[in-house]
mmCIF file of N, CA and C and ligand atoms in Angstrom:
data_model
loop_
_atom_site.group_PDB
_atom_site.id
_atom_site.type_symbol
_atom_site.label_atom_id
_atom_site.label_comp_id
_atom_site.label_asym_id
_atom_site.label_seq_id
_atom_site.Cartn_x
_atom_site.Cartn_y
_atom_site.Cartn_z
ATOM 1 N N UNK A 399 0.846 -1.194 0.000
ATOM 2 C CA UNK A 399 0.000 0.000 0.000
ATOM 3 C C UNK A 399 0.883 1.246 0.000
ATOM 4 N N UNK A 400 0.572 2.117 -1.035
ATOM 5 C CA UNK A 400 1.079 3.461 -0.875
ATOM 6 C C UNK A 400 0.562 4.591 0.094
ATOM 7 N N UNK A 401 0.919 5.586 0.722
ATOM 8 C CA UNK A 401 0.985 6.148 2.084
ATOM 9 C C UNK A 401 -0.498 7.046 1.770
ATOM 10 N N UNK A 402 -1.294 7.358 2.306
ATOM 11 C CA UNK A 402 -2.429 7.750 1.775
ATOM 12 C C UNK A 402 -2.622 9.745 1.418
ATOM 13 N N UNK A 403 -2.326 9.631 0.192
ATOM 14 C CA UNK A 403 -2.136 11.052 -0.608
ATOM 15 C C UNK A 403 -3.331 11.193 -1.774
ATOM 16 N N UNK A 404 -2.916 12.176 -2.254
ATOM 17 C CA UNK A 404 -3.747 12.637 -3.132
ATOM 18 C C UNK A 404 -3.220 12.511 -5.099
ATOM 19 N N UNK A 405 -3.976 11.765 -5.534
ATOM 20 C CA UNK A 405 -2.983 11.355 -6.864
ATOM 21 C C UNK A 405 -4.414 11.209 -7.853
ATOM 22 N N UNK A 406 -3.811 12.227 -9.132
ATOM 23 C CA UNK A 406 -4.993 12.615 -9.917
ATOM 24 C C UNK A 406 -4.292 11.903 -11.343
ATOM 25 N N UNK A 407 -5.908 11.296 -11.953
ATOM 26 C CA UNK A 407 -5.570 10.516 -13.325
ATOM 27 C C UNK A 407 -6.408 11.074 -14.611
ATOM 28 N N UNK A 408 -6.089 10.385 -15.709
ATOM 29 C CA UNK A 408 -7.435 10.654 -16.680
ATOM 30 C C UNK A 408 -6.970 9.877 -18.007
ATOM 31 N N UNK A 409 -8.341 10.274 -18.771
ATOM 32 C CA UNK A 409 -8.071 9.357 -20.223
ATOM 33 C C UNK A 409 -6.468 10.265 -20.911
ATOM 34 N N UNK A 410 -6.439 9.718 -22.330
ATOM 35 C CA UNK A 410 -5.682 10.005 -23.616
ATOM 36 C C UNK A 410 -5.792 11.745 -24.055
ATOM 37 N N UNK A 411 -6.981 11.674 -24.196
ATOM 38 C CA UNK A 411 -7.549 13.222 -24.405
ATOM 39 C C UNK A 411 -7.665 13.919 -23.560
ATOM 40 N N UNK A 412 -8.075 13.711 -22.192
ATOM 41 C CA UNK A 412 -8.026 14.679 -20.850
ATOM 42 C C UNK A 412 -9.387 14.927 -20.795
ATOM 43 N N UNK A 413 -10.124 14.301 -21.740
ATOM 44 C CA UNK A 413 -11.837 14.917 -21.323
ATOM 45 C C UNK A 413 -12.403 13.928 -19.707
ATOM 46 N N UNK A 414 -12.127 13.033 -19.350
ATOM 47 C CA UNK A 414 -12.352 12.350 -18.139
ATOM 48 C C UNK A 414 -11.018 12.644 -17.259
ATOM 49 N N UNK A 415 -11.452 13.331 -16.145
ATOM 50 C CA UNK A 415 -10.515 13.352 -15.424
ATOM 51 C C UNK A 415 -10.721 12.906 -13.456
ATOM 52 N N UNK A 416 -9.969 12.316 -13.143
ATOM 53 C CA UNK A 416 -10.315 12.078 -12.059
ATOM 54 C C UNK A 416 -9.422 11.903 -10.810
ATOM 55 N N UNK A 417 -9.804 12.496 -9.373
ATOM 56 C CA UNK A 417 -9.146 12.249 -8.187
ATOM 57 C C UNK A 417 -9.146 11.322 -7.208
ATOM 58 N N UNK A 418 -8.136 10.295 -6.547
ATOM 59 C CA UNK A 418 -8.536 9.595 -5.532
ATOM 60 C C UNK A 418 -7.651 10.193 -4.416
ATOM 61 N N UNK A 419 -8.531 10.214 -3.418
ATOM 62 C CA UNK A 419 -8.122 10.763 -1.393
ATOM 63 C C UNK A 419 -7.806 9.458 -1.149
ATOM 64 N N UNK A 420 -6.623 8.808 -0.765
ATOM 65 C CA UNK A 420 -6.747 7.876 -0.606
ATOM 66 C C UNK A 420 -5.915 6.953 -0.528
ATOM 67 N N UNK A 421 -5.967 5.543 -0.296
ATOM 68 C CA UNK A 421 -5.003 4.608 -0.392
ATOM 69 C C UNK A 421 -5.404 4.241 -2.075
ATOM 70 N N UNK A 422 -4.168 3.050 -2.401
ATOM 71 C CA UNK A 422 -4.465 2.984 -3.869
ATOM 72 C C UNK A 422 -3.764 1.390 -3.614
ATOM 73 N N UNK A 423 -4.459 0.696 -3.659
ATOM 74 C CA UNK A 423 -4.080 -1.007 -3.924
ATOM 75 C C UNK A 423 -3.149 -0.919 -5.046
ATOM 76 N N UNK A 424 -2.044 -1.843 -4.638
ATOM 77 C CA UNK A 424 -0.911 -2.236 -5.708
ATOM 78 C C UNK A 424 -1.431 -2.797 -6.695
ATOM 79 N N UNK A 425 -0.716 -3.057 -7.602
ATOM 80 C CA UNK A 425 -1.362 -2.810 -9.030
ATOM 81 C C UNK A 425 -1.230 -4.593 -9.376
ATOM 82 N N UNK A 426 -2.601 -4.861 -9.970
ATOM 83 C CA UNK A 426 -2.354 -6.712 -10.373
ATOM 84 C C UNK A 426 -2.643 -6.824 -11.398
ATOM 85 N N UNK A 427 -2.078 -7.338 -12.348
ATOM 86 C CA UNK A 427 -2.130 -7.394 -13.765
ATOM 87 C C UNK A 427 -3.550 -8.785 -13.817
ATOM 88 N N UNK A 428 -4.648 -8.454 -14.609
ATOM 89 C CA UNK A 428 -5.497 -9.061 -15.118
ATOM 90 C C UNK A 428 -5.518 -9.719 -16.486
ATOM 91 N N UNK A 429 -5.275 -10.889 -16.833
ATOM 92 C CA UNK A 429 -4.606 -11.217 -17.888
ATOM 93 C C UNK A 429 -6.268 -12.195 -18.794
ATOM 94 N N UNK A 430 -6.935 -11.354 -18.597
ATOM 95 C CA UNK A 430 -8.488 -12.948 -18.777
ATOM 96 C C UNK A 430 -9.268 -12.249 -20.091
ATOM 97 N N UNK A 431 -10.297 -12.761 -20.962
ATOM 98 C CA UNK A 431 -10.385 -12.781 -22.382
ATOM 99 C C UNK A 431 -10.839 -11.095 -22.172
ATOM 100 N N UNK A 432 -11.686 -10.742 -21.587
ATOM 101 C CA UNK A 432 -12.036 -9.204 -21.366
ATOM 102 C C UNK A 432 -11.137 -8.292 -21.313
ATOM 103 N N UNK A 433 -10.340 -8.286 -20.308
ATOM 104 C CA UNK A 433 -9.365 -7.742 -20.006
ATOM 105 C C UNK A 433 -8.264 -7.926 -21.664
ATOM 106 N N UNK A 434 -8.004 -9.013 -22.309
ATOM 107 C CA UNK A 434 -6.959 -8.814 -23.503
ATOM 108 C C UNK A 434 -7.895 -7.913 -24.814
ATOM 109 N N UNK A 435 -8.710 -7.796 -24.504
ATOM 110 C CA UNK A 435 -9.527 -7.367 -25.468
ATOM 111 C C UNK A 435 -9.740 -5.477 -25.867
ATOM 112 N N UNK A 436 -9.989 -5.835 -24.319
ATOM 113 C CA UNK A 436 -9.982 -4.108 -23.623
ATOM 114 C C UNK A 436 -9.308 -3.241 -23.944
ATOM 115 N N UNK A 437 -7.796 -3.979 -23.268
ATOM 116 C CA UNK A 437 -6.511 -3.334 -22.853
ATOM 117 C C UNK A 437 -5.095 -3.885 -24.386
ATOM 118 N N UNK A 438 -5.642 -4.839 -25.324
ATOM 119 C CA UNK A 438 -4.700 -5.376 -25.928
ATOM 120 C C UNK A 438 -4.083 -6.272 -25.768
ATOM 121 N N UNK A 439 -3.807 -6.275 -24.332
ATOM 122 C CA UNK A 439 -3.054 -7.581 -23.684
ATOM 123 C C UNK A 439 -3.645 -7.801 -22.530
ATOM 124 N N UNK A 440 -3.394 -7.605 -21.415
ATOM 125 C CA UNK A 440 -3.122 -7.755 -19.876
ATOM 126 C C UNK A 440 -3.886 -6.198 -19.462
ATOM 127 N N UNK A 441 -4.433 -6.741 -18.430
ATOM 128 C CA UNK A 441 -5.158 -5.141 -17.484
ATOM 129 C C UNK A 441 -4.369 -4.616 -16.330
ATOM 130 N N UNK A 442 -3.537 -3.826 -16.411
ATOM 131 C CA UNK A 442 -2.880 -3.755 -14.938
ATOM 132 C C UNK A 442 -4.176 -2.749 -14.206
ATOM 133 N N UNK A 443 -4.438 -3.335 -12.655
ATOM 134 C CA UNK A 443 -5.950 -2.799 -11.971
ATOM 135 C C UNK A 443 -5.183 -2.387 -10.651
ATOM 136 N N UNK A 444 -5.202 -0.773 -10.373
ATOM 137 C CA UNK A 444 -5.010 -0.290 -8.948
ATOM 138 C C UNK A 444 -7.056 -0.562 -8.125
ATOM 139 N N UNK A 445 -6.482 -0.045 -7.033
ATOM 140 C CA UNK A 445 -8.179 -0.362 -6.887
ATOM 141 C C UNK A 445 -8.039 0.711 -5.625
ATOM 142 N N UNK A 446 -9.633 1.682 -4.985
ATOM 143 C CA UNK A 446 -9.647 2.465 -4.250
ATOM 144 C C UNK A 446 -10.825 2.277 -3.289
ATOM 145 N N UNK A 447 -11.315 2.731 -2.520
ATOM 146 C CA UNK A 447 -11.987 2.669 -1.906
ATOM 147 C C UNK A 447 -13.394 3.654 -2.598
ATOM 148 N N UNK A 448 -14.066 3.112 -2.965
ATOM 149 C CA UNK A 448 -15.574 4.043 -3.708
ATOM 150 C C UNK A 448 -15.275 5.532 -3.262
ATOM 151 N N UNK A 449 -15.669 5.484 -2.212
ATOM 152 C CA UNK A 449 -15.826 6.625 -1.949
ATOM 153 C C UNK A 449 -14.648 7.630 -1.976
ATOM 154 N N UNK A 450 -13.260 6.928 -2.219
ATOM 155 C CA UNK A 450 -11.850 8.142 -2.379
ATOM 156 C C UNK A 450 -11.942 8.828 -3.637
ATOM 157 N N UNK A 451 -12.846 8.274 -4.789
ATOM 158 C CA UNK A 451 -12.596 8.414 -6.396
ATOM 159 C C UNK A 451 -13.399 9.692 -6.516
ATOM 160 N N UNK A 452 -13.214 10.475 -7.155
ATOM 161 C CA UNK A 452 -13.734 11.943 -7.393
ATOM 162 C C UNK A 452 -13.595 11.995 -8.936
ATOM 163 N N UNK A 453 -15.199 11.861 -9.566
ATOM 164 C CA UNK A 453 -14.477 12.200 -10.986
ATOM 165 C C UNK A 453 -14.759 14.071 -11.554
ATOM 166 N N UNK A 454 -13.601 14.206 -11.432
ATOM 167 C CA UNK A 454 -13.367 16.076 -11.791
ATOM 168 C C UNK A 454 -13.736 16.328 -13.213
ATOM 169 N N UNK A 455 -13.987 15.405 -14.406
ATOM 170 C CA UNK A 455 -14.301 15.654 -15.508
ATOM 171 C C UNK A 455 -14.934 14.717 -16.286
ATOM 172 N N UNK A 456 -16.339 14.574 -16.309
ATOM 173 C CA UNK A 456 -16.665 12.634 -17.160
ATOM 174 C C UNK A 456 -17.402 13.039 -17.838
ATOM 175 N N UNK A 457 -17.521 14.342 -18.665
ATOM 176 C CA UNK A 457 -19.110 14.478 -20.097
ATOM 177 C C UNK A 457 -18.747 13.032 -20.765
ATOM 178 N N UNK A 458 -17.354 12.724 -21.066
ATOM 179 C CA UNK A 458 -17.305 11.539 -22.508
ATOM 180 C C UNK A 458 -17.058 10.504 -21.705
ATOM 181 N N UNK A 459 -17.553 10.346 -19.731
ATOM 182 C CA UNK A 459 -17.586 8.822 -19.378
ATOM 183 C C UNK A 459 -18.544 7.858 -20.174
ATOM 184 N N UNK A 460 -18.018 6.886 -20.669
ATOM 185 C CA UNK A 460 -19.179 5.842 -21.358
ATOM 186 C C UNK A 460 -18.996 4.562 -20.593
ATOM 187 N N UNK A 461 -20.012 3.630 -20.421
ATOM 188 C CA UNK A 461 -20.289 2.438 -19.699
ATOM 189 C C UNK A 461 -20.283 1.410 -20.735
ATOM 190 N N UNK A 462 -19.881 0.072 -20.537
ATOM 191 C CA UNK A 462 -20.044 -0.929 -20.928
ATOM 192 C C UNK A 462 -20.100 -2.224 -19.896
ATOM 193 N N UNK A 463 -21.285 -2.571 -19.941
ATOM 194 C CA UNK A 463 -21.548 -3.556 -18.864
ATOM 195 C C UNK A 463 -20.946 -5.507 -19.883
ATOM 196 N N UNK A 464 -19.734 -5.309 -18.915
ATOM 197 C CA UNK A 464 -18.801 -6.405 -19.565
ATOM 198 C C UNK A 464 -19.395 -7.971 -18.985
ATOM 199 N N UNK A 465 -19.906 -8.005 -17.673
ATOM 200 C CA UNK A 465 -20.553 -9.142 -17.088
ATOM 201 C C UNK A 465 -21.844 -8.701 -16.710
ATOM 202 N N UNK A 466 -22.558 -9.401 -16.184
ATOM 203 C CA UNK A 466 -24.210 -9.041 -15.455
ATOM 204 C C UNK A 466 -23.851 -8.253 -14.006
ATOM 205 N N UNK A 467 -22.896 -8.186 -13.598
ATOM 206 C CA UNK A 467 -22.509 -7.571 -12.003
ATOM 207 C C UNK A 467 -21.681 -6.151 -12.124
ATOM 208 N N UNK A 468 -21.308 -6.377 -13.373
ATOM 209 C CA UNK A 468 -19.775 -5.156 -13.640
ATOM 210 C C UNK A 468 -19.979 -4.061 -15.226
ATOM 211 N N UNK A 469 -19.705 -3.042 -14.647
ATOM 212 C CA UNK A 469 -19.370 -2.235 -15.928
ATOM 213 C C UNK A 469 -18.107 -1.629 -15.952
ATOM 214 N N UNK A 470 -17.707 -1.633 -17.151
ATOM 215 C CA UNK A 470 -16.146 -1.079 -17.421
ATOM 216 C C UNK A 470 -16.356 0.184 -18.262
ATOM 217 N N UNK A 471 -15.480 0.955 -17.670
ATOM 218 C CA UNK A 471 -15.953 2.648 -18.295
ATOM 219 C C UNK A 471 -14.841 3.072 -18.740
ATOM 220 N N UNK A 472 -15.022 4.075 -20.247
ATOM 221 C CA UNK A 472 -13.883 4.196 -20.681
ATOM 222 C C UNK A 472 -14.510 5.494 -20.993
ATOM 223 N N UNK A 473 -13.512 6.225 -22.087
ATOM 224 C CA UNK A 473 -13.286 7.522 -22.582
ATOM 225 C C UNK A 473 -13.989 7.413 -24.109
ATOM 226 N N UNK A 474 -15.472 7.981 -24.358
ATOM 227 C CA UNK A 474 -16.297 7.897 -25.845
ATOM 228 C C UNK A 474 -15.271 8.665 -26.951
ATOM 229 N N UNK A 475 -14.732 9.617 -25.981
ATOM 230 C CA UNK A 475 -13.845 10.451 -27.419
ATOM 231 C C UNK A 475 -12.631 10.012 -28.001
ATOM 232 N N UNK A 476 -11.642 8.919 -26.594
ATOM 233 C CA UNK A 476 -10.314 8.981 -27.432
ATOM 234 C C UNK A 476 -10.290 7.408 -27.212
ATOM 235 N N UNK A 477 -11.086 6.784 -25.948
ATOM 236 C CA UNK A 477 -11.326 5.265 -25.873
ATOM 237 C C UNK A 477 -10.645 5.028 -24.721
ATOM 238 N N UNK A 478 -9.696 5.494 -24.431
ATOM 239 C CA UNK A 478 -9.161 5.157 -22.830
ATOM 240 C C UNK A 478 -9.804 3.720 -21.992
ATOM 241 N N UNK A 479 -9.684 2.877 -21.846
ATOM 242 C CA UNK A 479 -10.200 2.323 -20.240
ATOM 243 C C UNK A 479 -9.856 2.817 -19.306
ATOM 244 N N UNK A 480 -10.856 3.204 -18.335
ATOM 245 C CA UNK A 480 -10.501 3.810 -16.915
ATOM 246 C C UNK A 480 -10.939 2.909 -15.651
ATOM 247 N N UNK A 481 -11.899 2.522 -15.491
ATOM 248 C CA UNK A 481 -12.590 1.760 -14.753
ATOM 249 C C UNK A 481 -13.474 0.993 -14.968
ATOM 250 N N UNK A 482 -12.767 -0.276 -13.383
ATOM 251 C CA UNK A 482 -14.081 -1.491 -13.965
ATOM 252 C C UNK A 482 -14.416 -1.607 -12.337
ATOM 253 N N UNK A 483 -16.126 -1.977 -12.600
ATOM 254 C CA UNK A 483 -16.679 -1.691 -11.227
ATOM 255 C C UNK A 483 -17.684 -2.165 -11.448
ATOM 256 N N UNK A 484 -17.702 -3.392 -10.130
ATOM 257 C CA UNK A 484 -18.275 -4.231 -9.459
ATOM 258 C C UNK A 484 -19.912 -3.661 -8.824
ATOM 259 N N UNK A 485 -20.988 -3.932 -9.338
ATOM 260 C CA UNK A 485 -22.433 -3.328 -8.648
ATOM 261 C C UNK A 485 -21.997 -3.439 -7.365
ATOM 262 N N UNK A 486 -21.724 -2.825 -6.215
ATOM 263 C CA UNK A 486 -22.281 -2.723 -4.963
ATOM 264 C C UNK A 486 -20.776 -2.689 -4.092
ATOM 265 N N UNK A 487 -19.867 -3.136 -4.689
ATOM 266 C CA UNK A 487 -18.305 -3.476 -4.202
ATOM 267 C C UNK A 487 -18.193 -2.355 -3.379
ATOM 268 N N UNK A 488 -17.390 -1.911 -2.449
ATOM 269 C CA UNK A 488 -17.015 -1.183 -1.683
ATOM 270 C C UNK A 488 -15.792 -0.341 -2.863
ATOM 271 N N UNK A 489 -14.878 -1.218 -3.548
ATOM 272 C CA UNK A 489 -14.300 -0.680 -3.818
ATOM 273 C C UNK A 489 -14.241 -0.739 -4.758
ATOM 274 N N UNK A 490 -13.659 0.253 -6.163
ATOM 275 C CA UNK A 490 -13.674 0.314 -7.789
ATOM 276 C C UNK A 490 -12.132 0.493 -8.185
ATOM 277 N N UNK A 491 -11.873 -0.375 -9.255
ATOM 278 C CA UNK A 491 -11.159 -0.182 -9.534
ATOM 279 C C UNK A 491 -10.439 0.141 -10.899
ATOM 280 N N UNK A 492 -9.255 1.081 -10.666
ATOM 281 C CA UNK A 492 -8.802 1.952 -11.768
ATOM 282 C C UNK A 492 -7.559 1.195 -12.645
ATOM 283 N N UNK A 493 -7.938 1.728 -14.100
ATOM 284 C CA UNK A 493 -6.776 1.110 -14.844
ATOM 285 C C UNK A 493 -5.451 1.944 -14.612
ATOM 286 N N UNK A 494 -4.847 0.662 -13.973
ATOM 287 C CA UNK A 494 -3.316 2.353 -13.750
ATOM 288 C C UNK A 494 -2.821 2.755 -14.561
ATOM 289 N N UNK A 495 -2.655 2.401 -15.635
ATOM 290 C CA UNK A 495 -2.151 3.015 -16.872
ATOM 291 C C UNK A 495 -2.493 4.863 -16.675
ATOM 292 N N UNK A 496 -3.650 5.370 -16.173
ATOM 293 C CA UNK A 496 -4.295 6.318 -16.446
ATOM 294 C C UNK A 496 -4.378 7.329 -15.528
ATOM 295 N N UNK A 497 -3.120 6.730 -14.207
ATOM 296 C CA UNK A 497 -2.660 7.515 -13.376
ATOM 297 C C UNK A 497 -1.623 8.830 -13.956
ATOM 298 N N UNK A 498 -1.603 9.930 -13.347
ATOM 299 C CA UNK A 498 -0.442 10.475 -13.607
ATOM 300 C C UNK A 498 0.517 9.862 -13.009
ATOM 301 N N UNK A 499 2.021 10.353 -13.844
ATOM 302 C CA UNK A 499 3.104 9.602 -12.511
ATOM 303 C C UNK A 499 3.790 10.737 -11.781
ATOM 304 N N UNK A 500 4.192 10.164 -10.862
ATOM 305 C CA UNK A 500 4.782 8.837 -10.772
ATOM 306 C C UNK A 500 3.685 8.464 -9.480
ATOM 307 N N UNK A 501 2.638 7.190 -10.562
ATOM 308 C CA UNK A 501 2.252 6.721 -9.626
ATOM 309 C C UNK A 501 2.329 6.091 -7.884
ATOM 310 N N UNK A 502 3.899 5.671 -7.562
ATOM 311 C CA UNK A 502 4.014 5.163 -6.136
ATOM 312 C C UNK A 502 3.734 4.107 -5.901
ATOM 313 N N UNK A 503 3.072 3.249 -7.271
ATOM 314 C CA UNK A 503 2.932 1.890 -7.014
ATOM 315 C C UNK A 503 3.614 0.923 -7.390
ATOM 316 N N UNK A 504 3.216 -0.273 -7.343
ATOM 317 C CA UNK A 504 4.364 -1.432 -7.835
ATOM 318 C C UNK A 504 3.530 -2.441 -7.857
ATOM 319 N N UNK A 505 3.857 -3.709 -9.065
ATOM 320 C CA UNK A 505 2.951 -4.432 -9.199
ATOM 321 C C UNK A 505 2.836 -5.691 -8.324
ATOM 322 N N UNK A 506 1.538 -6.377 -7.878
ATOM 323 C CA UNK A 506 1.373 -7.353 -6.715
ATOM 324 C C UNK A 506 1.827 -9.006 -7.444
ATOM 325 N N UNK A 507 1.158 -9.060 -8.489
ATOM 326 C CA UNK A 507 0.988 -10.128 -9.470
ATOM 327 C C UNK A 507 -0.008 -10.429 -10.256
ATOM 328 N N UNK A 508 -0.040 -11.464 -10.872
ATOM 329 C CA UNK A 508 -0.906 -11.701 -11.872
ATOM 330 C C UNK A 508 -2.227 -12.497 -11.824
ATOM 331 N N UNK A 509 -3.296 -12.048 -12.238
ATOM 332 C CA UNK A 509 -4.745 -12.867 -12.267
ATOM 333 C C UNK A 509 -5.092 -13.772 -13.956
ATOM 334 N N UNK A 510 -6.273 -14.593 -14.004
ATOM 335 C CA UNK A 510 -6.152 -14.786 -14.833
ATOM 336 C C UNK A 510 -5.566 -15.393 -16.135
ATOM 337 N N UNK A 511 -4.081 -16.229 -15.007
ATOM 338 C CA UNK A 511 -3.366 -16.265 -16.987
ATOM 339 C C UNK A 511 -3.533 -17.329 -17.196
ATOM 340 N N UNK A 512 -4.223 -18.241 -17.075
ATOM 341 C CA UNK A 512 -4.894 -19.075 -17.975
ATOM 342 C C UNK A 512 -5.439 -18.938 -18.974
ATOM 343 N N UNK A 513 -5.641 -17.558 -19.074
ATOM 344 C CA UNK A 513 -6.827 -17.489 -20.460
ATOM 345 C C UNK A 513 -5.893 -15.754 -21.099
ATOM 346 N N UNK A 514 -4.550 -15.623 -20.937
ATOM 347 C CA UNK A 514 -3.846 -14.907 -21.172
ATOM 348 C C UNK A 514 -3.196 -15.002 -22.382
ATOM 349 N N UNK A 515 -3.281 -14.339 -23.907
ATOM 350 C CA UNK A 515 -2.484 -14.063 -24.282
ATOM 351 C C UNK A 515 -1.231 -15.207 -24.617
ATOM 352 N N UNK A 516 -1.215 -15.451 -26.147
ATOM 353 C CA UNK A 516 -0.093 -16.352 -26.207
ATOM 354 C C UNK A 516 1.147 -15.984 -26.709
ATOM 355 N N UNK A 517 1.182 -14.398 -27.503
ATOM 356 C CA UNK A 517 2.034 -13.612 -27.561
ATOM 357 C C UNK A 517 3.353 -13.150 -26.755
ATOM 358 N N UNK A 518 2.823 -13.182 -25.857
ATOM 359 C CA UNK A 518 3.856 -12.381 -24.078
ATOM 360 C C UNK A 518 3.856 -13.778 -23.250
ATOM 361 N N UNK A 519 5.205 -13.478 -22.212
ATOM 362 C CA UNK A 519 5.450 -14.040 -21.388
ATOM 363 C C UNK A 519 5.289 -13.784 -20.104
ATOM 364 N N UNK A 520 5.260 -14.508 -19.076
ATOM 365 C CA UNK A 520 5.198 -13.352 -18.013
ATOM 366 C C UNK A 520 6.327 -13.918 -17.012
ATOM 367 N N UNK A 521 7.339 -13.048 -16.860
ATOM 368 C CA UNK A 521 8.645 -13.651 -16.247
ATOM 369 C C UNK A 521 9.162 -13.050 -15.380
ATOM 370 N N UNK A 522 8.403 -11.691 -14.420
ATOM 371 C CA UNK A 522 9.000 -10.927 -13.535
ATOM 372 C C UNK A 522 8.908 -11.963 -12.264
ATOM 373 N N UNK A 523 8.847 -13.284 -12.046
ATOM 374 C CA UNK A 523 8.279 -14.215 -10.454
ATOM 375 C C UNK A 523 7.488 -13.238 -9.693
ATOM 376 N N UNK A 524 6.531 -12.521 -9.815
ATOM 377 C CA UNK A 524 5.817 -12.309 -9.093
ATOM 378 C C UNK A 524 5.000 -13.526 -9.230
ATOM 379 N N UNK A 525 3.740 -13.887 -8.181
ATOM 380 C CA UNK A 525 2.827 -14.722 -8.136
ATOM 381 C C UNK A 525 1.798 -14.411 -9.322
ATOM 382 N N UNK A 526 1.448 -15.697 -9.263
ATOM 383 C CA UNK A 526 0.568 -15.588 -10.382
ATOM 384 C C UNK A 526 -0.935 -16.555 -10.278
ATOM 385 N N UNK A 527 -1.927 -16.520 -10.824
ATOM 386 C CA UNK A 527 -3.043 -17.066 -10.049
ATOM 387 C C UNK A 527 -3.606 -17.504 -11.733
ATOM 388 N N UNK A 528 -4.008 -19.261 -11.658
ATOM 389 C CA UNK A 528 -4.791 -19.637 -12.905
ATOM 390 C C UNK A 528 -5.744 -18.821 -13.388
ATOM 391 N N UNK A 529 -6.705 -18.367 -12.343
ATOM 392 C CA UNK A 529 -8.192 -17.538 -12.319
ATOM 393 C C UNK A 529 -7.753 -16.578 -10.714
ATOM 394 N N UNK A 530 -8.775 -16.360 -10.542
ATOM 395 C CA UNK A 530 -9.087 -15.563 -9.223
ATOM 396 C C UNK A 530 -8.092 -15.660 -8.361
ATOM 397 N N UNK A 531 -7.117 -14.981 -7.572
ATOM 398 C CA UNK A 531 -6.563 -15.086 -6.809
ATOM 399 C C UNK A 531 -6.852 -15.414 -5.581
ATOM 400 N N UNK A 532 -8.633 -15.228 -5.330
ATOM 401 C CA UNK A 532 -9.058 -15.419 -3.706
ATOM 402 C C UNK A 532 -8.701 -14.836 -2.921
ATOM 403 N N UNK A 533 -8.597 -13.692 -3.025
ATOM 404 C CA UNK A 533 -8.072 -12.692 -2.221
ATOM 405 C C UNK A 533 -6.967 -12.281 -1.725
ATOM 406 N N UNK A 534 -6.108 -12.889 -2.473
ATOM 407 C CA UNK A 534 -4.157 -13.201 -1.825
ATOM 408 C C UNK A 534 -4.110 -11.956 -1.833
ATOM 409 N N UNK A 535 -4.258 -11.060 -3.403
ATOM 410 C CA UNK A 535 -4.306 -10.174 -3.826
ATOM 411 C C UNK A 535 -4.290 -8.894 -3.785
ATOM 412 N N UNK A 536 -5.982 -9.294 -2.810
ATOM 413 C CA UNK A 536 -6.134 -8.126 -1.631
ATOM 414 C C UNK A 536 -6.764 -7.250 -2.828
ATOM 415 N N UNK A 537 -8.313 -7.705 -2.930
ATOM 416 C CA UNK A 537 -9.439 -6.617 -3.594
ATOM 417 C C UNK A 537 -9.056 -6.358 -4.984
ATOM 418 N N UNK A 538 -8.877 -7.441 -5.544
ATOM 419 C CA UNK A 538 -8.301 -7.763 -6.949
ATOM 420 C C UNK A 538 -9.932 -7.707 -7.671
ATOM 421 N N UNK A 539 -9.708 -7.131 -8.827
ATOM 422 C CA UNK A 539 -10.648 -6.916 -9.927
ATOM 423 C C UNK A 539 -10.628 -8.560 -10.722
ATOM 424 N N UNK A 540 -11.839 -8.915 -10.697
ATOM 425 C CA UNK A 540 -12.376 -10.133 -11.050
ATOM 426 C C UNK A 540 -13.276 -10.553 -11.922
ATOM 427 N N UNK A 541 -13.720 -11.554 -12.797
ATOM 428 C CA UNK A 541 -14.812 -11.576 -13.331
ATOM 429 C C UNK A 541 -15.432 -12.670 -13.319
HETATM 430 ZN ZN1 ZN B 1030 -10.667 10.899 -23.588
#
């Protein structure tokens, strides 16, 4: 966990912009068919507490409800992914890519790579989880 500050993000274009007060969960790469689709490859997911996220600019937030429980929201004008969020979760979580830096984070490990991408390798030994981590994770973005 990074020390609890104030760290502002946004899309490609700058039309979504947004603040979290807050702690910011280390970052876990999501490697599952949604996520390669989304993101190209792999999802790296910080995650916050609902209520730290402040969005300071969202006319071009757009929704896409990716499962029956979750919508993933991106940027209508330049496409960005920003967030994917769980109906009712306490907490939402952000694509870090879309942090300013220097984010302060560092990555936890990997979800998902069973169904990851046959292109890339993944060789930093961090942990890595077939599917769901079960919480090793600690409030890992799931589907
Ligand atoms: Zn944008």
């Amino acid at each position: 966990m990074n020390d609890e500050r104030v760290i502002e993000g946004g899309c490609l274009c700058g039309a979504v912009r947004y603040r979290v007060d807050g702690v910011l969960r280390p970052v876990v790469n999501c490697h599952c068919g949604q996520c390669r689709r989304t993101h190209g490859a792999f999802g790296p997911y910080t995650d916050c507490a609902r209520a730290d996220l402040t969005l300071l600019r969202d006319e071009t937030l757009a929704h896409y409800r990716s499962s029956p429980d979750v919508r993933r929201s991106f940027c209508a004008r330049c496409g960005s992914t920003l967030f994917w969020d769980r109906d009712g979760a306490p907490h939402i979580s952000i694509c870090a890519g879309t942090l300013d830096l220097p984010s302060g984070l560092s990555t936890a490990g990997h979800i998902y790579v069973a169904d990851k991408a046959d292109f890339y390798e993944i060789d930093d030994g961090l942990p890595r989880f077939e599917g769901s981590s079960a919480g090793v994770l600690d409030g890992e973005a799931s589907n």
